[in-house]
mmCIF file of C-alpha atoms and ligand atoms in Angstrom:
data_model
loop_
_atom_site.group_PDB
_atom_site.id
_atom_site.type_symbol
_atom_site.label_atom_id
_atom_site.label_comp_id
_atom_site.label_asym_id
_atom_site.label_seq_id
_atom_site.Cartn_x
_atom_site.Cartn_y
_atom_site.Cartn_z
ATOM 1 C CA MET A 519 0.000 0.000 0.000
ATOM 2 C CA SER A 520 1.249 3.448 -0.877
ATOM 3 C CA LEU A 521 1.162 6.641 1.135
ATOM 4 C CA THR A 522 -2.287 7.430 -0.216
ATOM 5 C CA GLY A 523 -5.504 5.427 -0.205
ATOM 6 C CA PRO A 524 -8.473 4.630 2.001
ATOM 7 C CA TYR A 525 -8.253 3.594 5.655
ATOM 8 C CA ASP A 526 -9.078 -0.112 6.073
ATOM 9 C CA PRO A 527 -11.343 -0.439 9.158
ATOM 10 C CA ASP A 528 -10.447 -4.142 9.308
ATOM 11 C CA ASN A 529 -6.702 -3.641 9.689
ATOM 12 C CA ILE A 530 -5.175 -5.620 12.554
ATOM 13 C CA PHE A 531 -4.793 -2.640 14.910
ATOM 14 C CA ALA A 532 -8.430 -1.593 14.381
ATOM 15 C CA LYS A 533 -9.400 -5.151 15.319
ATOM 16 C CA ILE A 534 -7.242 -4.973 18.464
ATOM 17 C CA ILE A 535 -8.945 -1.686 19.456
ATOM 18 C CA ARG A 536 -12.380 -3.302 18.987
ATOM 19 C CA GLY A 537 -11.316 -6.361 20.998
ATOM 20 C CA GLU A 538 -11.622 -8.667 17.981
ATOM 21 C CA MET A 539 -7.921 -9.623 18.142
ATOM 22 C CA PRO A 540 -5.835 -10.233 21.282
ATOM 23 C CA ALA A 541 -3.031 -7.936 22.408
ATOM 24 C CA VAL A 542 -0.773 -7.776 25.455
ATOM 25 C CA LYS A 543 -1.777 -4.329 26.662
ATOM 26 C CA VAL A 544 0.416 -1.995 28.705
ATOM 27 C CA TYR A 545 -1.667 1.189 28.819
ATOM 28 C CA GLU A 546 -5.063 2.328 27.520
ATOM 29 C CA ASP A 547 -7.233 5.418 27.756
ATOM 30 C CA ASP A 548 -9.978 6.795 25.531
ATOM 31 C CA ARG A 549 -7.512 8.089 22.881
ATOM 32 C CA VAL A 550 -4.480 5.790 22.861
ATOM 33 C CA LEU A 551 -3.574 2.143 23.370
ATOM 34 C CA ALA A 552 -0.093 0.756 24.020
ATOM 35 C CA PHE A 553 0.666 -2.942 23.656
ATOM 36 C CA MET A 554 3.593 -5.283 23.082
ATOM 37 C CA ASP A 555 4.812 -5.884 19.512
ATOM 38 C CA VAL A 556 4.521 -9.621 18.832
ATOM 39 C CA PHE A 557 7.606 -9.530 16.575
ATOM 40 C CA PRO A 558 9.815 -7.460 18.890
ATOM 41 C CA GLN A 559 12.935 -5.870 17.468
ATOM 42 C CA ALA A 560 14.267 -5.753 21.034
ATOM 43 C CA GLU A 561 13.039 -6.797 24.476
ATOM 44 C CA GLY A 562 10.171 -4.536 25.554
ATOM 45 C CA HIS A 563 9.257 -3.316 22.022
ATOM 46 C CA LEU A 564 5.947 -1.426 22.369
ATOM 47 C CA LEU A 565 3.435 -0.051 19.896
ATOM 48 C CA VAL A 566 1.493 3.105 20.729
ATOM 49 C CA ILE A 567 -1.580 3.475 18.552
ATOM 50 C CA SER A 568 -4.321 6.045 18.182
ATOM 51 C CA LYS A 569 -7.875 5.073 19.114
ATOM 52 C CA ALA A 570 -9.262 8.421 17.947
ATOM 53 C CA SER A 571 -7.876 8.748 14.427
ATOM 54 C CA GLN A 572 -8.423 6.938 11.151
ATOM 55 C CA ALA A 573 -5.170 8.287 9.734
ATOM 56 C CA ARG A 574 -3.030 5.571 8.182
ATOM 57 C CA ASN A 575 0.197 7.447 8.783
ATOM 58 C CA LEU A 576 1.780 10.576 10.247
ATOM 59 C CA LEU A 577 1.220 12.606 7.092
ATOM 60 C CA GLU A 578 -2.548 12.200 7.375
ATOM 61 C CA ALA A 579 -2.792 12.549 11.154
ATOM 62 C CA GLU A 580 -4.761 15.263 12.904
ATOM 63 C CA PRO A 581 -2.636 17.462 15.237
ATOM 64 C CA GLU A 582 -4.516 16.144 18.282
ATOM 65 C CA ALA A 583 -3.702 12.538 17.325
ATOM 66 C CA VAL A 584 -0.008 13.392 16.894
ATOM 67 C CA GLU A 585 -0.029 15.093 20.296
ATOM 68 C CA ASP A 586 -1.723 12.067 21.902
ATOM 69 C CA LEU A 587 0.828 9.659 20.485
ATOM 70 C CA ALA A 588 3.869 11.843 21.165
ATOM 71 C CA LEU A 589 2.925 12.313 24.812
ATOM 72 C CA ALA A 590 1.967 8.667 25.302
ATOM 73 C CA SER A 591 5.185 7.516 23.588
ATOM 74 C CA GLN A 592 7.223 9.753 25.890
ATOM 75 C CA ARG A 593 5.438 8.328 28.935
ATOM 76 C CA LEU A 594 5.857 4.729 27.757
ATOM 77 C CA ALA A 595 9.521 5.363 26.865
ATOM 78 C CA ARG A 596 10.184 6.699 30.358
ATOM 79 C CA ALA A 597 8.421 3.722 31.940
ATOM 80 C CA ALA A 598 10.212 1.158 29.745
ATOM 81 C CA THR A 599 13.583 2.755 30.500
ATOM 82 C CA LYS A 600 12.887 2.656 34.226
ATOM 83 C CA ALA A 601 11.482 -0.884 34.188
ATOM 84 C CA LEU A 602 14.019 -2.530 31.886
ATOM 85 C CA GLN A 603 17.099 -0.409 32.664
ATOM 86 C CA CYS A 604 17.921 -0.119 28.950
ATOM 87 C CA ASP A 605 20.878 1.946 27.703
ATOM 88 C CA GLY A 606 18.810 3.878 25.150
ATOM 89 C CA ILE A 607 15.381 3.898 23.567
ATOM 90 C CA THR A 608 14.266 4.365 19.964
ATOM 91 C CA VAL A 609 10.939 6.084 19.234
ATOM 92 C CA THR A 610 10.038 5.807 15.575
ATOM 93 C CA GLN A 611 7.340 5.263 12.999
ATOM 94 C CA PHE A 612 7.123 4.338 9.283
ATOM 95 C CA ASN A 613 5.009 5.878 6.536
ATOM 96 C CA GLY A 614 4.209 3.871 3.408
ATOM 97 C CA THR A 615 5.405 0.493 2.208
ATOM 98 C CA ALA A 616 8.597 1.991 0.807
ATOM 99 C CA ALA A 617 9.483 3.197 4.299
ATOM 100 C CA GLY A 618 8.798 -0.213 5.861
ATOM 101 C CA GLN A 619 5.225 0.333 7.095
ATOM 102 C CA THR A 620 3.254 -2.908 7.346
ATOM 103 C CA VAL A 621 0.130 -1.925 9.325
ATOM 104 C CA PHE A 622 -1.723 1.096 7.969
ATOM 105 C CA HIS A 623 -3.096 2.546 11.193
ATOM 106 C CA LEU A 624 -1.341 5.494 12.884
ATOM 107 C CA HIS A 625 1.230 4.245 15.424
ATOM 108 C CA PHE A 626 4.614 4.844 17.010
ATOM 109 C CA HIS A 627 7.209 2.227 17.968
ATOM 110 C CA VAL A 628 8.947 2.489 21.359
ATOM 111 C CA ILE A 629 11.984 0.173 21.308
ATOM 112 C CA PRO A 630 14.346 -0.221 24.281
ATOM 113 C CA ARG A 631 18.009 -0.545 23.247
ATOM 114 C CA TRP A 632 21.108 -2.028 24.835
ATOM 115 C CA ALA A 633 24.650 -1.217 23.758
ATOM 116 C CA ASP A 634 25.581 -4.881 23.321
ATOM 117 C CA ARG A 635 22.381 -6.139 21.650
ATOM 118 C CA PRO A 636 21.775 -5.713 17.902
ATOM 119 C CA LEU A 637 18.311 -4.694 16.729
ATOM 120 C CA ALA A 638 16.274 -7.554 15.234
ATOM 121 C CA GLY A 639 14.532 -7.193 11.868
ATOM 122 C CA HIS A 640 11.374 -5.114 11.511
ATOM 123 C CA ALA A 641 8.016 -6.967 11.550
ATOM 124 C CA SER A 642 9.753 -10.287 10.966
ATOM 125 C CA GLY A 643 11.406 -13.185 12.716
ATOM 126 C CA LYS A 644 10.017 -15.221 15.573
ATOM 127 C CA MET A 645 6.692 -14.387 17.190
ATOM 128 C CA GLU A 646 7.388 -13.848 20.900
ATOM 129 C CA ASP A 647 5.704 -16.049 23.480
ATOM 130 C CA SER A 648 2.698 -14.259 25.001
ATOM 131 C CA ALA A 649 3.758 -15.145 28.580
ATOM 132 C CA VAL A 650 7.115 -13.437 27.974
ATOM 133 C CA LEU A 651 5.341 -10.384 26.542
ATOM 134 C CA GLN A 652 2.930 -10.308 29.491
ATOM 135 C CA GLY A 653 5.832 -10.317 31.949
ATOM 136 C CA LEU A 654 7.441 -7.358 30.173
ATOM 137 C CA ALA A 655 4.100 -5.535 29.909
ATOM 138 C CA ASP A 656 3.519 -5.944 33.659
ATOM 139 C CA ARG A 657 6.968 -4.533 34.474
ATOM 140 C CA ILE A 658 6.538 -1.531 32.147
ATOM 141 C CA ALA A 659 2.976 -0.854 33.338
ATOM 142 C CA ALA A 660 4.187 -0.884 36.952
ATOM 143 C CA ALA A 661 6.700 1.878 36.076
ATOM 144 C CA LEU A 662 4.088 4.198 34.493
HETATM 145 P P1 AMP B 1356 4.781 -0.967 10.943
HETATM 146 O O1 AMP B 1356 5.535 -1.922 10.051
HETATM 147 O O2 AMP B 1356 5.539 0.267 11.293
HETATM 148 O O3 AMP B 1356 3.432 -0.707 10.361
HETATM 149 O O4 AMP B 1356 4.593 -1.694 12.340
HETATM 150 C C1 AMP B 1356 3.673 -2.701 12.554
HETATM 151 C C2 AMP B 1356 4.179 -3.513 13.716
HETATM 152 O O5 AMP B 1356 3.118 -4.296 14.183
HETATM 153 C C3 AMP B 1356 5.340 -4.461 13.395
HETATM 154 O O6 AMP B 1356 6.438 -4.158 14.218
HETATM 155 C C4 AMP B 1356 4.766 -5.853 13.694
HETATM 156 O O7 AMP B 1356 5.712 -6.699 14.290
HETATM 157 C C5 AMP B 1356 3.627 -5.529 14.631
HETATM 158 N N1 AMP B 1356 2.488 -6.436 14.640
HETATM 159 C C6 AMP B 1356 1.865 -6.995 13.585
HETATM 160 N N2 AMP B 1356 0.797 -7.697 13.998
HETATM 161 C C7 AMP B 1356 0.741 -7.556 15.346
HETATM 162 C C8 AMP B 1356 -0.138 -8.048 16.362
HETATM 163 N N3 AMP B 1356 -1.199 -8.834 16.082
HETATM 164 N N4 AMP B 1356 0.111 -7.711 17.650
HETATM 165 C C9 AMP B 1356 1.167 -6.933 17.957
HETATM 166 N N5 AMP B 1356 2.033 -6.449 17.040
HETATM 167 C C10 AMP B 1356 1.819 -6.745 15.760
#
């Protein structure tokens, strides 16, 4: 899918918001939801998604949705850093297939980093065990 086109209301993140697909949640309010990435690029990899916007990417997003996600990503990044004692943390997002985007619903990645651990591939590799993700989610949520 390119940068332009219609929003698909049946994309996987829309289904997670509606409770039609499972997710290991870390934080939720009426405008944002944060949950564990099932193909983590590093331990504690989180996704922060908008519940209020039908933008597919940052270019289409309403200012309020960008503000929601920026503030929530900052809060989750602080909590993940405190909980996991990482050396750094990447906050990023992808727009369009050419940029690596695979789910076309507005979201940010929050990825803890360690100096001696290489980053795994994006949206690929082994699906993480849900019990492992739940343990990480509990630790991060406790640090919010
Ligand atoms: P992007 O490629 O930037 O659109 O990011 C989408 C992310 O969603 C990737 O990092 C995937 O690993 C992740 N992902 C895909 N399906 C799921 C799912 N059901 N639950 C959690 N994360 C997912």
